[in-house]
Coordinates of C-alpha atoms in Angstrom, one line a residue:
M1 CA -75.2 40.3 -36.5
T2 CA -72.8 37.4 -37.0
E3 CA -73.1 34.8 -34.2
I4 CA -70.2 35.1 -31.8
S5 CA -68.2 31.9 -31.1
L6 CA -67.6 31.5 -27.3
D7 CA -65.3 29.3 -25.5
A8 CA -66.4 27.3 -22.5
K9 CA -65.8 30.1 -20.0
G10 CA -67.4 32.6 -22.4
Q11 CA -70.5 30.5 -22.6
I12 CA -70.7 30.3 -18.8
R13 CA -70.6 34.1 -18.7
L14 CA -73.3 34.4 -21.3
D15 CA -75.5 31.9 -19.5
I16 CA -75.2 34.0 -16.3
L17 CA -75.9 37.2 -18.1
T18 CA -78.9 35.7 -19.9
Q19 CA -80.4 34.3 -16.8
W20 CA -79.9 37.6 -15.0
A21 CA -81.5 39.5 -17.8
L22 CA -84.6 37.3 -17.7
E23 CA -85.0 37.9 -14.0
A24 CA -84.4 41.6 -14.3
E25 CA -86.9 41.9 -17.1
V26 CA -89.5 40.1 -15.1
A27 CA -88.9 42.6 -12.3
G28 CA -89.8 45.3 -14.7
H29 CA -86.4 46.7 -15.7
P30 CA -85.3 47.3 -19.3
V31 CA -82.2 45.1 -20.0
P32 CA -79.6 44.9 -22.8
E33 CA -80.3 42.8 -26.0
H34 CA -79.0 39.3 -26.1
V35 CA -76.6 40.2 -28.9
D36 CA -75.1 42.8 -26.6
L37 CA -74.7 40.3 -23.8
Q38 CA -72.9 38.0 -26.2
V39 CA -70.4 40.7 -27.0
I40 CA -69.8 41.4 -23.3
A41 CA -69.5 37.6 -22.5
H42 CA -66.9 37.4 -25.3
T43 CA -64.8 40.5 -24.5
K44 CA -65.4 40.7 -20.7
I45 CA -65.7 44.4 -21.3
V46 CA -68.9 46.1 -20.2
A47 CA -69.1 48.5 -23.1
I48 CA -70.5 48.1 -26.6
E49 CA -71.1 50.2 -29.7
G50 CA -74.5 50.9 -31.3
A51 CA -78.0 51.5 -30.1
G52 CA -77.8 49.4 -27.0
A53 CA -74.7 51.2 -25.6
A54 CA -76.6 53.5 -23.3
L55 CA -78.6 50.7 -21.7
V56 CA -75.5 48.6 -21.1
Q57 CA -73.9 51.7 -19.4
L58 CA -76.8 51.8 -17.0
W59 CA -76.2 48.2 -15.9
E60 CA -72.4 48.5 -16.0
P61 CA -71.9 48.1 -12.2
T62 CA -74.2 45.1 -12.0
I63 CA -72.7 43.3 -15.0
S64 CA -69.1 44.0 -13.9
W65 CA -69.9 42.6 -10.5
M66 CA -71.3 39.4 -12.0
L67 CA -68.4 38.9 -14.4
K68 CA -66.0 39.3 -11.5
Q69 CA -67.9 36.7 -9.5
A70 CA -68.0 34.4 -12.5
G71 CA -64.3 34.6 -12.9
F72 CA -63.9 33.6 -9.3
G73 CA -66.1 30.5 -9.9
V74 CA -69.2 31.6 -8.1
I75 CA -72.3 29.7 -9.4
D76 CA -75.3 31.9 -10.5
P77 CA -73.9 35.1 -9.1
F78 CA -77.0 37.0 -10.2
R79 CA -78.8 35.3 -7.3
H80 CA -76.4 37.0 -4.8
L81 CA -76.5 40.5 -6.2
P82 CA -76.2 43.2 -3.6
E83 CA -79.4 45.2 -3.2
E84 CA -78.0 48.3 -4.9
L85 CA -77.2 46.3 -8.0
L86 CA -80.7 44.9 -8.5
K87 CA -81.7 47.9 -10.7
P88 CA -80.0 50.1 -13.2
V89 CA -78.0 53.1 -12.1
S90 CA -80.2 56.0 -11.2
H91 CA -80.5 58.5 -14.1
A92 CA -79.7 61.3 -11.7
T93 CA -76.2 59.9 -11.2
L94 CA -75.5 59.7 -14.9
P95 CA -74.7 62.3 -17.6
A96 CA -77.6 62.8 -19.9
A97 CA -75.6 61.2 -22.8
V98 CA -75.9 57.8 -21.2
V99 CA -79.6 57.8 -20.5
P100 CA -81.4 55.5 -23.0
V101 CA -83.8 57.4 -25.3
E102 CA -86.7 55.1 -24.3
L103 CA -86.0 55.8 -20.6
A104 CA -85.2 59.5 -20.8
P105 CA -87.8 62.3 -20.6
S106 CA -88.6 63.6 -24.1
A107 CA -87.4 67.1 -23.2
V108 CA -83.9 65.9 -22.4
V109 CA -81.4 66.3 -25.2
P110 CA -78.2 64.3 -24.7
D111 CA -75.3 66.7 -24.1
S112 CA -71.7 66.2 -25.2
G113 CA -68.6 66.6 -23.2
P114 CA -65.5 68.6 -24.2
G115 CA -64.6 68.2 -27.9
G116 CA -67.9 66.6 -28.6
K117 CA -67.1 63.4 -26.7
A118 CA -69.6 61.7 -24.4
P119 CA -69.0 62.2 -20.6
N120 CA -67.5 59.5 -18.5
A121 CA -69.4 56.3 -17.8
A122 CA -71.3 55.5 -14.6
P123 CA -69.3 55.0 -11.4
A124 CA -67.9 51.5 -10.9
T125 CA -69.3 49.0 -8.4
K126 CA -68.3 49.8 -4.8
T127 CA -66.0 47.1 -3.3
P128 CA -66.0 46.8 0.5
K129 CA -63.1 48.7 2.0
W130 CA -61.9 45.6 3.8
E131 CA -61.7 43.7 0.6
T132 CA -59.9 46.4 -1.3
A133 CA -57.3 46.7 1.5
A134 CA -57.0 42.9 1.7
R135 CA -56.4 42.5 -2.0
E136 CA -53.8 45.2 -2.0
Q137 CA -52.1 43.7 0.9
V138 CA -52.0 40.3 -0.8
R139 CA -50.8 41.7 -4.1
D140 CA -48.0 43.7 -2.5
A141 CA -46.8 40.7 -0.4
I142 CA -46.6 38.4 -3.5
K143 CA -44.4 41.0 -5.3
R144 CA -42.3 41.5 -2.2
Y145 CA -41.7 37.8 -1.5
M146 CA -40.9 36.7 -5.0
K147 CA -37.2 37.2 -4.6
P148 CA -36.9 35.6 -1.1
L149 CA -38.8 32.6 -2.4
E150 CA -36.5 32.4 -5.5
A151 CA -33.5 32.6 -3.2
L152 CA -34.8 29.8 -1.0
R153 CA -35.4 27.6 -4.0
A154 CA -31.9 28.4 -5.5
R155 CA -30.2 27.2 -2.3
D156 CA -32.6 24.3 -1.7
A157 CA -33.5 25.7 1.7
N158 CA -34.6 23.3 4.4
E159 CA -38.1 23.1 5.9
G160 CA -37.2 25.4 8.8
D161 CA -36.0 28.2 6.6
T162 CA -39.1 27.8 4.3
R163 CA -41.3 28.0 7.4
L164 CA -39.8 31.4 8.3
V165 CA -40.8 32.9 5.0
V166 CA -44.2 31.2 5.1
T167 CA -44.8 32.9 8.5
D168 CA -43.9 36.3 7.0
I169 CA -46.3 35.7 4.1
L170 CA -49.1 34.7 6.5
C171 CA -48.5 37.7 8.8
E172 CA -47.5 40.5 6.3
G173 CA -49.4 39.3 3.3
L174 CA -52.5 37.5 4.7
D175 CA -52.9 39.6 7.9
Y176 CA -52.6 36.9 10.5
D177 CA -51.2 37.9 13.9
K178 CA -48.5 35.4 14.8
F179 CA -49.5 35.5 18.5
R180 CA -53.2 35.8 18.3
D181 CA -54.1 33.8 15.1
L182 CA -51.3 31.2 14.6
T183 CA -50.4 28.4 16.9
T184 CA -47.1 26.7 15.8
E185 CA -46.6 23.0 16.4
Y186 CA -50.2 22.5 17.2
M187 CA -50.5 19.1 19.0
V188 CA -53.0 16.6 17.6
R189 CA -52.9 13.2 19.3
Q190 CA -49.2 13.1 20.0
D191 CA -48.4 14.6 16.6
F192 CA -47.9 18.2 15.6
A193 CA -49.3 20.3 12.8
D194 CA -47.1 23.1 11.7
Y195 CA -49.8 25.8 12.2
G196 CA -53.2 25.8 13.7
V197 CA -55.1 28.9 12.4
R198 CA -57.6 30.7 14.7
I199 CA -60.0 33.4 13.9
D200 CA -61.8 35.1 16.8
K201 CA -60.4 32.3 19.0
Q202 CA -62.0 29.6 16.8
L203 CA -59.7 27.0 15.2
V204 CA -60.6 27.1 11.5
A205 CA -57.7 25.6 9.6
F206 CA -54.4 23.7 9.6
I207 CA -51.3 24.6 7.6
E208 CA -48.6 22.1 6.8
V209 CA -45.3 23.4 5.5
K210 CA -42.7 21.4 3.4
R211 CA -39.3 22.5 2.2
I212 CA -39.4 24.7 -0.9
S213 CA -38.0 22.0 -3.2
Q214 CA -40.4 19.3 -2.0
K215 CA -43.2 18.5 -4.4
L216 CA -46.5 18.4 -2.4
N217 CA -48.1 15.0 -2.7
E218 CA -51.0 12.8 -1.3
R219 CA -48.9 11.6 1.6
H220 CA -48.6 15.2 2.8
L221 CA -52.4 15.7 2.3
R222 CA -53.2 12.6 4.3
Q223 CA -51.0 13.9 7.1
V224 CA -52.8 17.2 7.4
Q225 CA -56.1 15.5 6.8
M226 CA -55.6 13.4 9.9
Y227 CA -55.2 16.5 11.9
A228 CA -58.4 18.0 10.5
V229 CA -60.4 14.9 11.0
N230 CA -59.3 14.6 14.6
E231 CA -60.1 18.2 15.4
G232 CA -63.2 18.5 13.3
I233 CA -61.7 21.2 11.1
E234 CA -62.8 21.7 7.5
W235 CA -59.9 23.7 5.9
M236 CA -56.4 22.5 5.2
V237 CA -53.5 24.2 3.5
L238 CA -50.4 22.6 2.1
T239 CA -47.5 24.8 1.1
N240 CA -43.8 24.7 0.3
G241 CA -43.7 28.5 0.2
S242 CA -44.0 28.7 -3.5
V243 CA -47.0 26.3 -4.1
W244 CA -50.1 26.8 -2.0
Q245 CA -52.9 24.2 -2.0
A246 CA -56.2 24.7 -0.2
Y247 CA -58.4 21.7 0.6
H248 CA -61.9 21.4 2.1
L249 CA -62.8 18.4 4.2
T250 CA -66.4 17.3 4.6
G251 CA -66.9 15.0 7.5
G252 CA -68.7 11.6 7.3
L253 CA -68.0 8.0 6.4
P254 CA -65.9 8.3 4.3
V255 CA -64.7 11.9 4.6
I256 CA -64.7 13.9 1.4
V257 CA -61.8 16.1 0.5
N258 CA -62.0 18.7 -2.3
M259 CA -59.2 20.9 -3.6
A260 CA -60.4 24.5 -3.5
F261 CA -57.4 25.9 -5.4
E262 CA -53.7 25.6 -6.1
I263 CA -51.4 28.4 -7.1
D264 CA -47.6 28.6 -7.6
L265 CA -46.3 32.0 -6.5
L266 CA -43.2 31.4 -8.7
G267 CA -45.2 30.0 -11.6
P268 CA -46.2 31.5 -14.9
A269 CA -49.6 32.8 -13.8
S270 CA -50.1 36.6 -13.7
L271 CA -49.8 38.6 -10.5
E272 CA -53.6 39.2 -10.7
E273 CA -54.4 35.5 -10.9
K274 CA -52.0 34.7 -8.0
S275 CA -53.5 37.5 -6.0
E276 CA -57.1 36.5 -6.7
L277 CA -56.5 33.0 -5.3
M278 CA -54.2 33.9 -2.4
F279 CA -56.8 36.5 -1.4
L280 CA -59.1 33.6 -0.4
L281 CA -56.6 32.7 2.4
H282 CA -56.5 36.3 3.7
R283 CA -57.7 36.4 7.3
E284 CA -60.6 38.7 6.5
A285 CA -61.6 36.6 3.4
L286 CA -61.4 33.3 5.4
K287 CA -63.4 34.9 8.2
R288 CA -66.2 35.8 5.7
R289 CA -65.9 32.4 4.1
R290 CA -65.2 33.7 0.6
I291 CA -63.4 30.5 -0.1
D292 CA -66.5 28.4 0.3
E293 CA -68.0 29.2 -3.1
S294 CA -64.7 28.3 -4.8
W295 CA -64.5 24.8 -3.4
K296 CA -68.2 24.2 -4.0
H297 CA -67.7 25.1 -7.7
R298 CA -64.6 22.9 -7.9
A299 CA -66.5 20.0 -6.4
A300 CA -69.5 20.5 -8.6
T301 CA -67.5 20.6 -11.8
E302 CA -64.8 17.9 -11.1
P303 CA -64.7 15.2 -13.8
K304 CA -66.3 12.5 -11.7
A305 CA -69.3 14.8 -10.8
L306 CA -69.8 15.9 -14.4
L307 CA -69.5 12.3 -15.7
E308 CA -72.1 11.1 -13.2
L309 CA -74.4 14.0 -14.3
I310 CA -74.0 13.1 -18.0
L311 CA -74.7 9.4 -17.3
S312 CA -77.7 10.1 -15.2
E313 CA -81.1 8.9 -16.5
V314 CA -82.4 12.4 -16.9
M315 CA -79.4 13.5 -19.1
L316 CA -79.3 10.3 -21.1
E317 CA -83.0 10.7 -21.9
Q318 CA -82.4 14.3 -23.1
I319 CA -79.5 13.1 -25.3
R320 CA -81.7 10.3 -26.6
K321 CA -84.4 12.7 -27.6
E322 CA -82.0 15.1 -29.2
V323 CA -80.4 12.3 -31.2
K324 CA -83.9 11.3 -32.4
R325 CA -84.7 15.0 -33.3
R326 CA -81.6 15.6 -35.2
T327 CA -81.1 12.3 -37.0
G328 CA -84.5 10.4 -36.8
I329 CA -82.6 7.5 -35.2
T330 CA -84.1 5.8 -32.2
T331 CA -81.6 4.6 -29.6
T332 CA -81.6 3.7 -25.9
Q333 CA -80.1 5.2 -22.8
E334 CA -78.0 2.0 -22.3
A335 CA -76.5 2.3 -25.8
L336 CA -75.7 6.0 -25.2
S337 CA -74.1 5.2 -21.8
E338 CA -71.9 2.6 -23.4
V339 CA -70.7 4.9 -26.1
I340 CA -69.9 7.7 -23.6
R341 CA -68.1 5.3 -21.3
T342 CA -66.0 3.5 -23.8
E343 CA -65.5 5.8 -26.7
I344 CA -65.8 9.4 -25.4
V345 CA -64.5 9.5 -21.9
D346 CA -60.8 9.2 -21.3
P347 CA -60.2 5.5 -20.2
K348 CA -57.8 6.8 -17.5
L349 CA -60.5 8.9 -16.0
M350 CA -62.9 5.9 -16.0
A351 CA -60.3 3.7 -14.3
K352 CA -59.6 6.4 -11.7
I353 CA -63.3 6.9 -10.9
Y354 CA -64.1 3.2 -10.5
K355 CA -60.9 2.6 -8.5
N356 CA -62.0 5.2 -6.0

């Protein structure tokens, strides 16, 4: 089979599937061939043609769940598999046509559906009811508020009018109760945050709203960051109604702030992409801390973190050995570090990192 060329995200998917397959095999389960996992990583479709199709079908719920989590940015999702996804679908729940020959009893003869076609695939992974309802609520709200947001932007609405629509999105789209969960003009040391967000009476986030034509900037972030530091809150949201930015604050000296995500509801992203990110701010998702994995992934893969990893002694030593293996040339960690810093990495990135 011809080697499949994968982009960066495809390679991440393949790495996840490969590591999962190794662990599942150690646990005594038959797993799809590596070439089949390559196809799935490339197409993001849990279906293949050929001899391995039946085995892939048995693992369809598990693989689909991992691909979904990978798209969300979860690191090593195979380590967090629900118990029911740790093994292939029970043969009893599948039509005989999808039971692999090596797993099926010898007396079983695969049957065909109407017209000689194979019966339908195994049932899809069960999503928690609360999550399904929350995602639908978010998706419907984004579609419903597109025109009001466009109208606000067209007339350059002020901050007060923008806040009215933001409140509607929070309540109707993200399921916050305006009396139970949202405290407007939350006072923090003689200043006021636009919203304090409570879940089960616990303050969990601050939301700062700007007029819809206002481009969100670092000054706005510092403003809401001050509120979070003073109150010991880890989540901050900046929005102008259209653009939503979620930040995580880690306390300490100095405090560390990471952007979890940014989405423009009036931007070019698909409705699915917008819904996927806004779902993280839904009351039920925030309560269950679904957003945490997103910011952890963002923090772990930001340019500074990756550059520090590449320039670490361990990685430089591995690169040095690989250069020696491939070319026969002996070099040093110091020489490699210098080349990476001065000739490979964007000078603007280096300047930004060392400035900070």
